[in-house]
Amino acid sequence: MKQDLLNDPVFGMAAEQFDRVADFLKLEEQVRERCKWPKRLITVSLPVTMDDGRTEVFFGHRVQHHLSRGPVKGGLRFHPKVNLGEVAALAMWMNWKCALMGLPYGGGKGGIMCDPRTMSAGEQERLTRRFAQEIGQFIGPEVDVMAPDVGTNAQHMAWILDTYSTREGRFVPEVITGKPVELQGSEGRTQATGHGVAFLATRALNKLNIPVQGASAVIQGFGNVGSYAASTMAFYGMKVRGISDITGAIWNSSGIDPAALRKHVAETGGVARFPEAEAINAEELLLQECDVLVPAALERVITAENAPDLKCRILAEAANGPTTPEADAIIEERGDIFLLPDVLCNAGGVTVSYFEWVQNLQRFSWTKKEVLSKLETKLNEAFERLLSFTSEKSCSHRLGALALGVETVARVKKTRGLFP
Ligand code: GLU
């Protein structure tokens, strides 16, 4: 099993990062092993009746990295290429992210291999409900709380909530986060990840003495995270010059209007052919000069090939795992890029998920203003903690952020001891 996981390039990358951090922290062997490997890897087959009457079988995974500090927390992704190794890597990263942010959770992640872009709403609903039913016995408000991720949104969460609540015979909003507000979802959750990315980008700009007003940004990915990062950055007075998604990449040096682009995407299905910008090559987009580069799509897009040519001052990792360890080494060596590592940069989503769960458990709700201001406080604390740690230990932001997360988990494992 260990070797199967290590053979996956994304898990291999998460494991390599972990080993580096474990060496840095001088973790003792027993704790190190327990921190590294996932507790539960669940795979289920999901037969679904398609609109044309055929039955198609999909596969879904849920990985629970560990439950030592509380329920596991993390998204559920729909993507044609998702696999168990990738999901296990994403679960491990969620672990360090929750620990770094001081949230009482372990890390989890789920993925169903499917292409939501080619499926009707009815097909997606049947698939989501079947998954919720199949893994119903392994999730729960104190065990595993899912949330949206790539390819899923509040509606998918509503179907999971309904399926789980039907199984239980009562309304259980605290089993899922990122759900619609009318089902006791939290105000501010939809924009939380993108808002956090933009907020942290302004904190990094401040540290570099670059004025926020007029600072330029390039964003790869215009899904939930990329689009809200763009609108929040524009709200702060930044200029989002380039944006890409799977349909293509666009450029406008005077700044793209995220609201107009969102409308265009809703009508046409992608950013390509947006009338108020020019087309640009998607690979080239990452190499344009800008203050903030935001990879907001999938893993492993900043590589040894493009890292030497990046022309950004800040790399704000809105996606999980966008930078390979080889690229990390190049960025560290260059020393001219301020890295906002994924486990901090995109932690706005899971932090507001935590707020949502707390509100649900108390049957109480906060205003959007309260939510976003509590979010900024938490992100700022983690940002400052990271900067003091890295300057004290003279290490990179990547190593520092992961070390703060891993150290917290390792301490808990050690104190709890090993059963039996
Ligand atoms: N999918 C998001 C992430 O990768 C959010 C997870 C959550 O809210 O639980 O952080």
Short mmCIF file of C-alpha atoms and ligand atoms in Angstrom, two decimals:
data_model
loop_
_atom_site.label_atom_id
_atom_site.label_comp_id
_atom_site.label_asym_id
_atom_site.label_seq_id
_atom_site.Cartn_x
_atom_site.Cartn_y
_atom_site.Cartn_z
CA MET A 1 0.00 0.00 0.00
CA LYS A 2 2.76 2.43 0.97
CA GLN A 3 4.55 1.85 -2.31
CA ASP A 4 1.29 2.17 -4.30
CA LEU A 5 0.72 5.56 -2.72
CA LEU A 6 4.32 6.67 -3.23
CA ASN A 7 4.10 5.72 -6.91
CA ASP A 8 1.45 8.40 -7.40
CA PRO A 9 3.19 11.65 -8.40
CA VAL A 10 1.00 13.86 -6.21
CA PHE A 11 1.26 11.64 -3.12
CA GLY A 12 4.98 11.25 -3.84
CA MET A 13 5.26 15.03 -3.74
CA ALA A 14 3.32 15.35 -0.45
CA ALA A 15 5.44 12.56 1.06
CA GLU A 16 8.68 14.20 -0.08
CA GLN A 17 7.61 17.50 1.49
CA PHE A 18 6.66 15.64 4.68
CA ASP A 19 10.03 13.84 4.87
CA ARG A 20 11.86 17.16 4.53
CA VAL A 21 9.79 18.68 7.31
CA ALA A 22 10.18 15.59 9.53
CA ASP A 23 13.97 15.79 9.11
CA PHE A 24 13.89 19.50 9.86
CA LEU A 25 11.83 18.89 13.02
CA LYS A 26 13.94 15.81 13.87
CA LEU A 27 10.74 13.82 14.44
CA GLU A 28 11.33 10.51 16.12
CA GLU A 29 10.69 7.50 13.88
CA GLN A 30 7.52 6.24 15.57
CA VAL A 31 5.70 9.59 15.50
CA ARG A 32 6.98 10.27 12.00
CA GLU A 33 5.46 7.07 10.62
CA ARG A 34 2.13 7.71 12.32
CA CYS A 35 1.96 11.26 10.98
CA LYS A 36 2.83 10.32 7.42
CA TRP A 37 0.32 7.62 6.49
CA PRO A 38 -3.46 8.00 6.17
CA LYS A 39 -5.70 6.36 8.74
CA ARG A 40 -8.50 5.31 6.39
CA LEU A 41 -8.67 4.99 2.60
CA ILE A 42 -12.20 4.30 1.47
CA THR A 43 -13.10 3.49 -2.15
CA VAL A 44 -16.66 2.81 -3.25
CA SER A 45 -18.25 2.00 -6.57
CA LEU A 46 -21.20 4.15 -7.52
CA PRO A 47 -23.73 2.82 -10.00
CA VAL A 48 -25.75 5.68 -11.48
CA THR A 49 -28.66 5.72 -13.90
CA MET A 50 -27.72 8.14 -16.65
CA ASP A 51 -30.25 10.29 -18.50
CA ASP A 52 -30.18 7.96 -21.53
CA GLY A 53 -31.18 4.98 -19.36
CA ARG A 54 -27.71 3.36 -19.19
CA THR A 55 -26.19 2.41 -15.84
CA GLU A 56 -22.70 3.77 -15.42
CA VAL A 57 -20.41 2.78 -12.56
CA PHE A 58 -18.18 5.55 -11.15
CA PHE A 59 -15.53 5.22 -8.44
CA GLY A 60 -15.36 7.52 -5.44
CA HIS A 61 -12.63 7.84 -2.80
CA ARG A 62 -12.50 9.37 0.64
CA VAL A 63 -9.24 9.50 2.56
CA GLN A 64 -9.16 10.37 6.26
CA HIS A 65 -5.60 11.21 7.11
CA HIS A 66 -6.02 11.01 10.87
CA LEU A 67 -8.59 11.61 13.59
CA SER A 68 -6.29 12.35 16.52
CA ARG A 69 -7.27 16.03 16.93
CA GLY A 70 -10.94 15.88 15.93
CA PRO A 71 -13.07 14.97 12.91
CA VAL A 72 -11.38 15.04 9.53
CA LYS A 73 -12.19 18.01 7.34
CA GLY A 74 -11.79 18.61 3.64
CA GLY A 75 -13.45 18.91 0.29
CA LEU A 76 -14.97 16.51 -2.20
CA ARG A 77 -13.78 16.95 -5.76
CA PHE A 78 -15.32 15.88 -9.06
CA HIS A 79 -12.69 15.50 -11.75
CA PRO A 80 -12.05 13.03 -14.60
CA LYS A 81 -8.47 12.36 -13.49
CA VAL A 82 -8.89 12.12 -9.73
CA ASN A 83 -7.34 9.00 -8.15
CA LEU A 84 -6.68 7.52 -4.72
CA GLY A 85 -3.05 8.70 -4.48
CA GLU A 86 -3.98 12.27 -5.33
CA VAL A 87 -6.85 12.25 -2.83
CA ALA A 88 -4.51 10.86 -0.14
CA ALA A 89 -2.02 13.66 -0.84
CA LEU A 90 -4.76 16.29 -0.65
CA ALA A 91 -5.96 14.76 2.65
CA MET A 92 -2.43 14.99 4.05
CA TRP A 93 -2.18 18.67 3.06
CA MET A 94 -5.57 19.36 4.68
CA ASN A 95 -4.09 17.90 7.85
CA TRP A 96 -1.19 20.34 8.02
CA LYS A 97 -3.50 23.19 6.92
CA CYS A 98 -6.02 22.60 9.73
CA ALA A 99 -3.21 22.25 12.29
CA LEU A 100 -1.44 25.40 11.06
CA MET A 101 -4.71 27.34 11.33
CA GLY A 102 -5.40 25.98 14.81
CA LEU A 103 -8.64 24.27 13.72
CA PRO A 104 -9.66 21.19 15.76
CA TYR A 105 -9.63 18.87 12.75
CA GLY A 106 -7.61 16.22 10.98
CA GLY A 107 -7.32 16.30 7.21
CA GLY A 108 -9.64 14.56 4.76
CA LYS A 109 -10.34 14.70 1.06
CA GLY A 110 -12.69 12.97 -1.33
CA GLY A 111 -12.81 12.58 -5.06
CA ILE A 112 -15.12 11.05 -7.62
CA MET A 113 -13.70 10.25 -11.04
CA CYS A 114 -16.23 11.92 -13.34
CA ASP A 115 -16.52 14.92 -15.62
CA PRO A 116 -19.22 17.20 -14.20
CA ARG A 117 -18.97 19.42 -17.29
CA THR A 118 -20.55 16.68 -19.39
CA MET A 119 -23.14 15.55 -16.82
CA SER A 120 -26.66 16.90 -16.33
CA ALA A 121 -27.76 18.24 -12.93
CA GLY A 122 -29.89 15.09 -12.46
CA GLU A 123 -26.93 12.78 -13.15
CA GLN A 124 -24.76 14.77 -10.73
CA GLU A 125 -27.45 14.61 -8.08
CA ARG A 126 -27.82 10.82 -8.39
CA LEU A 127 -24.04 10.38 -8.28
CA THR A 128 -23.62 12.66 -5.25
CA ARG A 129 -26.45 11.00 -3.33
CA ARG A 130 -25.15 7.52 -4.08
CA PHE A 131 -21.71 8.54 -2.80
CA ALA A 132 -23.23 10.06 0.36
CA GLN A 133 -25.19 6.85 0.93
CA GLU A 134 -22.19 4.55 0.34
CA ILE A 135 -19.87 6.44 2.68
CA GLY A 136 -22.64 7.44 5.11
CA GLN A 137 -21.31 5.06 7.77
CA PHE A 138 -17.82 6.59 7.63
CA ILE A 139 -18.77 10.28 7.90
CA GLY A 140 -20.58 12.39 10.51
CA PRO A 141 -20.30 15.70 12.39
CA GLU A 142 -17.70 14.25 14.80
CA VAL A 143 -16.00 11.95 12.29
CA ASP A 144 -15.68 13.49 8.85
CA VAL A 145 -17.16 16.75 7.59
CA MET A 146 -16.96 17.26 3.82
CA ALA A 147 -17.06 20.54 1.85
CA PRO A 148 -16.83 21.74 -1.77
CA ASP A 149 -13.64 21.43 -3.80
CA VAL A 150 -12.79 21.41 -7.52
CA GLY A 151 -15.95 20.66 -9.55
CA THR A 152 -18.41 20.76 -6.64
CA ASN A 153 -20.44 23.55 -5.05
CA ALA A 154 -23.11 24.35 -2.46
CA GLN A 155 -25.76 22.36 -4.37
CA HIS A 156 -23.70 19.14 -4.12
CA MET A 157 -23.35 19.80 -0.38
CA ALA A 158 -27.14 20.24 -0.11
CA TRP A 159 -27.67 16.78 -1.69
CA ILE A 160 -25.19 15.22 0.75
CA LEU A 161 -26.90 16.98 3.67
CA ASP A 162 -30.29 15.70 2.51
CA THR A 163 -29.11 12.11 1.97
CA TYR A 164 -27.32 11.97 5.33
CA SER A 165 -30.21 13.62 7.19
CA THR A 166 -32.65 11.17 5.60
CA ARG A 167 -30.49 8.23 6.80
CA GLU A 168 -30.44 9.70 10.32
CA GLY A 169 -34.10 10.67 10.37
CA ARG A 170 -33.30 14.24 11.48
CA PHE A 171 -31.84 17.46 10.05
CA VAL A 172 -28.03 17.33 10.48
CA PRO A 173 -26.56 20.54 9.01
CA GLU A 174 -23.27 20.06 10.89
CA VAL A 175 -22.38 17.01 8.76
CA ILE A 176 -21.31 19.20 5.85
CA THR A 177 -20.01 22.72 5.22
CA GLY A 178 -20.13 25.01 2.22
CA LYS A 179 -23.86 24.35 1.96
CA PRO A 180 -26.46 26.93 0.89
CA VAL A 181 -27.23 29.61 3.49
CA GLU A 182 -30.92 28.58 3.61
CA LEU A 183 -29.78 25.15 4.85
CA GLN A 184 -27.74 26.81 7.60
CA GLY A 185 -24.64 27.33 5.50
CA SER A 186 -22.47 30.21 6.65
CA GLU A 187 -22.59 33.70 5.27
CA GLY A 188 -19.28 34.37 3.53
CA ARG A 189 -18.36 30.71 2.90
CA THR A 190 -18.69 30.87 -0.92
CA GLN A 191 -16.15 33.67 -1.26
CA ALA A 192 -14.02 32.63 1.75
CA THR A 193 -11.13 30.94 -0.06
CA GLY A 194 -10.75 33.64 -2.72
CA HIS A 195 -11.23 36.37 -0.13
CA GLY A 196 -8.46 34.84 1.99
CA VAL A 197 -6.11 34.61 -0.99
CA ALA A 198 -6.65 38.29 -1.83
CA PHE A 199 -6.34 39.34 1.82
CA LEU A 200 -3.05 37.47 2.28
CA ALA A 201 -1.76 38.89 -1.01
CA THR A 202 -2.28 42.39 0.42
CA ARG A 203 -0.43 41.39 3.61
CA ALA A 204 2.50 40.14 1.51
CA LEU A 205 2.43 43.33 -0.62
CA ASN A 206 2.60 45.37 2.61
CA LYS A 207 5.64 43.41 3.75
CA LEU A 208 7.36 44.10 0.42
CA ASN A 209 6.36 47.79 0.52
CA ILE A 210 4.43 47.49 -2.74
CA PRO A 211 1.28 49.65 -2.76
CA VAL A 212 -1.86 47.51 -2.96
CA GLN A 213 -3.61 50.13 -5.09
CA GLY A 214 -2.57 49.37 -8.67
CA ALA A 215 -0.60 46.18 -7.85
CA SER A 216 -0.93 43.69 -10.69
CA ALA A 217 -2.12 40.08 -10.55
CA VAL A 218 -2.32 37.08 -12.87
CA ILE A 219 -4.69 34.26 -11.97
CA GLN A 220 -4.65 30.72 -13.35
CA GLY A 221 -8.14 29.25 -12.87
CA PHE A 222 -11.49 31.01 -12.75
CA GLY A 223 -13.54 28.57 -10.68
CA ASN A 224 -14.88 29.46 -7.26
CA VAL A 225 -11.47 30.31 -5.79
CA GLY A 226 -9.94 32.15 -8.78
CA SER A 227 -13.06 34.19 -9.48
CA TYR A 228 -13.52 35.39 -5.89
CA ALA A 229 -9.79 36.07 -5.55
CA ALA A 230 -10.12 38.23 -8.69
CA SER A 231 -13.15 40.17 -7.47
CA THR A 232 -11.68 40.77 -4.00
CA MET A 233 -8.38 41.91 -5.51
CA ALA A 234 -10.23 44.28 -7.85
CA PHE A 235 -12.20 45.55 -4.84
CA TYR A 236 -8.87 46.34 -3.10
CA GLY A 237 -7.81 48.39 -6.16
CA MET A 238 -5.48 45.79 -7.66
CA LYS A 239 -5.36 45.19 -11.42
CA VAL A 240 -6.01 41.61 -12.50
CA ARG A 241 -4.30 41.63 -15.87
CA GLY A 242 -4.38 37.98 -16.91
CA ILE A 243 -6.75 35.09 -16.21
CA SER A 244 -6.98 31.55 -17.60
CA ASP A 245 -9.18 28.47 -17.33
CA ILE A 246 -9.48 25.27 -19.34
CA THR A 247 -10.97 27.14 -22.31
CA GLY A 248 -7.96 29.49 -22.69
CA ALA A 249 -6.12 32.50 -21.29
CA ILE A 250 -6.88 36.21 -21.61
CA TRP A 251 -4.94 39.43 -21.04
CA ASN A 252 -5.72 43.11 -20.55
CA SER A 253 -2.95 45.29 -19.16
CA SER A 254 -5.40 47.88 -17.84
CA GLY A 255 -7.13 45.19 -15.78
CA ILE A 256 -9.97 42.72 -16.36
CA ASP A 257 -13.34 43.43 -14.76
CA PRO A 258 -14.06 40.21 -12.80
CA ALA A 259 -17.83 40.86 -12.67
CA ALA A 260 -18.07 41.24 -16.45
CA LEU A 261 -15.90 38.15 -16.92
CA ARG A 262 -18.06 36.13 -14.53
CA LYS A 263 -21.10 37.05 -16.64
CA HIS A 264 -19.26 36.01 -19.83
CA VAL A 265 -18.28 32.68 -18.22
CA ALA A 266 -21.88 32.03 -17.15
CA GLU A 267 -23.05 32.62 -20.71
CA THR A 268 -20.28 30.87 -22.67
CA GLY A 269 -18.80 28.30 -20.26
CA GLY A 270 -15.28 29.80 -20.07
CA VAL A 271 -12.99 32.83 -20.17
CA ALA A 272 -12.01 32.37 -23.84
CA ARG A 273 -13.27 35.03 -26.24
CA PHE A 274 -13.98 37.57 -23.47
CA PRO A 275 -14.46 40.70 -25.57
CA GLU A 276 -12.65 43.06 -23.19
CA ALA A 277 -9.29 41.21 -23.35
CA GLU A 278 -6.87 39.62 -25.82
CA ALA A 279 -6.12 35.92 -26.08
CA ILE A 280 -2.72 34.81 -24.76
CA ASN A 281 -0.98 31.43 -24.56
CA ALA A 282 -1.86 29.72 -21.25
CA GLU A 283 1.74 28.66 -20.44
CA GLU A 284 2.98 32.16 -21.29
CA LEU A 285 0.43 33.65 -18.92
CA LEU A 286 2.26 32.17 -15.92
CA LEU A 287 5.48 33.86 -17.06
CA GLN A 288 4.13 37.40 -17.38
CA GLU A 289 5.54 40.10 -15.17
CA CYS A 290 3.20 40.80 -12.25
CA ASP A 291 3.21 41.54 -8.52
CA VAL A 292 1.07 38.54 -7.59
CA LEU A 293 0.81 35.25 -9.46
CA VAL A 294 -2.10 33.08 -8.31
CA PRO A 295 -2.26 29.44 -9.41
CA ALA A 296 -5.89 28.65 -8.55
CA ALA A 297 -6.52 25.39 -10.39
CA LEU A 298 -4.87 22.00 -9.93
CA GLU A 299 -1.61 20.51 -8.62
CA ARG A 300 1.86 20.65 -10.16
CA VAL A 301 1.66 23.65 -12.51
CA ILE A 302 4.76 25.47 -11.24
CA THR A 303 7.53 23.08 -12.23
CA ALA A 304 11.30 22.94 -12.72
CA GLU A 305 10.66 24.08 -16.31
CA ASN A 306 8.80 27.32 -15.62
CA ALA A 307 10.06 28.23 -12.11
CA PRO A 308 13.31 29.85 -13.34
CA ASP A 309 11.27 32.13 -15.65
CA LEU A 310 8.55 33.33 -13.26
CA LYS A 311 8.41 37.13 -13.10
CA CYS A 312 6.17 37.61 -10.06
CA ARG A 313 7.08 39.14 -6.69
CA ILE A 314 4.55 37.04 -4.78
CA LEU A 315 3.40 33.50 -5.54
CA ALA A 316 0.01 33.07 -3.90
CA GLU A 317 -0.90 29.38 -3.95
CA ALA A 318 -4.68 29.34 -4.09
CA ALA A 319 -4.70 25.74 -5.39
CA ASN A 320 -3.50 22.81 -3.30
CA GLY A 321 -0.04 21.57 -4.30
CA PRO A 322 0.52 23.80 -7.36
CA THR A 323 4.32 23.86 -6.94
CA THR A 324 6.51 20.76 -7.31
CA PRO A 325 9.37 20.19 -4.83
CA GLU A 326 11.87 20.77 -7.70
CA ALA A 327 10.25 24.15 -8.42
CA ASP A 328 10.26 24.91 -4.68
CA ALA A 329 14.02 24.39 -4.59
CA ILE A 330 14.44 26.78 -7.54
CA ILE A 331 12.22 29.44 -5.93
CA GLU A 332 14.11 29.09 -2.65
CA GLU A 333 17.44 29.43 -4.47
CA ARG A 334 16.23 32.50 -6.44
CA GLY A 335 15.18 34.20 -3.21
CA ASP A 336 13.26 36.97 -5.00
CA ILE A 337 9.74 35.50 -4.75
CA PHE A 338 7.61 35.84 -1.61
CA LEU A 339 5.78 32.51 -1.33
CA LEU A 340 2.34 32.29 0.23
CA PRO A 341 2.23 28.50 0.64
CA ASP A 342 -1.01 26.67 -0.14
CA VAL A 343 -1.66 25.47 3.40
CA LEU A 344 -1.89 29.11 4.48
CA CYS A 345 -2.90 30.87 1.27
CA ASN A 346 -6.07 28.88 0.59
CA ALA A 347 -6.95 28.23 4.25
CA GLY A 348 -9.79 30.77 4.11
CA GLY A 349 -12.15 28.07 2.84
CA VAL A 350 -11.63 25.56 5.60
CA THR A 351 -11.49 28.30 8.23
CA VAL A 352 -14.96 29.55 7.31
CA SER A 353 -16.05 25.90 7.06
CA TYR A 354 -14.98 25.61 10.69
CA PHE A 355 -17.00 28.75 11.51
CA GLU A 356 -19.98 27.18 9.71
CA TRP A 357 -19.68 23.95 11.73
CA VAL A 358 -19.40 25.92 15.00
CA GLN A 359 -22.47 28.00 14.09
CA ASN A 360 -24.39 24.81 13.21
CA LEU A 361 -23.48 23.06 16.45
CA GLN A 362 -24.73 26.12 18.35
CA ARG A 363 -27.79 26.60 16.09
CA PHE A 364 -26.68 30.21 15.75
CA SER A 365 -25.59 32.35 12.82
CA TRP A 366 -23.14 35.18 12.32
CA THR A 367 -23.33 38.03 9.79
CA LYS A 368 -21.09 38.10 6.72
CA LYS A 369 -19.18 41.01 8.25
CA GLU A 370 -18.50 39.04 11.43
CA VAL A 371 -17.44 35.97 9.46
CA LEU A 372 -15.03 37.80 7.15
CA SER A 373 -13.54 39.83 9.97
CA LYS A 374 -12.97 36.69 12.11
CA LEU A 375 -11.45 35.07 9.01
CA GLU A 376 -9.03 37.94 8.44
CA THR A 377 -7.98 37.88 12.09
CA LYS A 378 -7.22 34.15 11.92
CA LEU A 379 -5.36 34.39 8.60
CA ASN A 380 -3.35 37.34 9.81
CA GLU A 381 -2.35 35.52 13.01
CA ALA A 382 -1.18 32.49 11.00
CA PHE A 383 0.65 34.73 8.52
CA GLU A 384 2.52 36.57 11.29
CA ARG A 385 3.24 33.29 13.11
CA LEU A 386 4.72 31.91 9.90
CA LEU A 387 6.90 34.96 9.29
CA SER A 388 8.29 34.93 12.85
CA PHE A 389 8.97 31.19 12.62
CA THR A 390 10.75 31.41 9.26
CA SER A 391 12.87 34.36 10.33
CA GLU A 392 13.77 32.68 13.62
CA LYS A 393 14.65 29.36 11.96
CA SER A 394 15.97 30.86 8.68
CA CYS A 395 13.83 28.51 6.60
CA SER A 396 11.55 28.92 3.58
CA HIS A 397 7.86 29.77 3.89
CA ARG A 398 6.98 26.30 2.51
CA LEU A 399 9.05 24.49 5.10
CA GLY A 400 7.89 26.82 7.87
CA ALA A 401 4.17 26.48 7.14
CA LEU A 402 4.34 22.70 6.89
CA ALA A 403 6.57 22.48 9.96
CA LEU A 404 4.09 24.47 12.07
CA GLY A 405 1.31 22.10 10.97
CA VAL A 406 3.27 18.85 11.31
CA GLU A 407 4.71 19.83 14.70
CA THR A 408 1.22 20.37 16.14
CA VAL A 409 0.04 16.97 14.92
CA ALA A 410 3.21 15.20 16.06
CA ARG A 411 2.87 16.65 19.55
CA VAL A 412 -0.72 15.40 19.80
CA LYS A 413 0.23 11.91 18.59
CA LYS A 414 3.08 11.73 21.08
CA THR A 415 1.00 12.94 24.03
CA ARG A 416 -1.88 10.60 23.25
CA GLY A 417 0.57 7.69 23.01
CA LEU A 418 0.22 4.52 20.98
CA PHE A 419 -2.69 2.12 21.54
CA PRO A 420 -2.47 -0.69 22.57
N1 GLU B 1 -11.68 22.20 -0.41
C1 GLU B 1 -11.18 23.27 0.39
C2 GLU B 1 -9.71 23.08 0.71
O1 GLU B 1 -9.00 22.43 -0.01
C3 GLU B 1 -12.03 23.53 1.61
C4 GLU B 1 -12.17 22.38 2.56
C5 GLU B 1 -13.20 22.61 3.64
O2 GLU B 1 -13.81 23.65 3.67
O3 GLU B 1 -13.37 21.69 4.47
O4 GLU B 1 -9.19 23.65 1.63
#
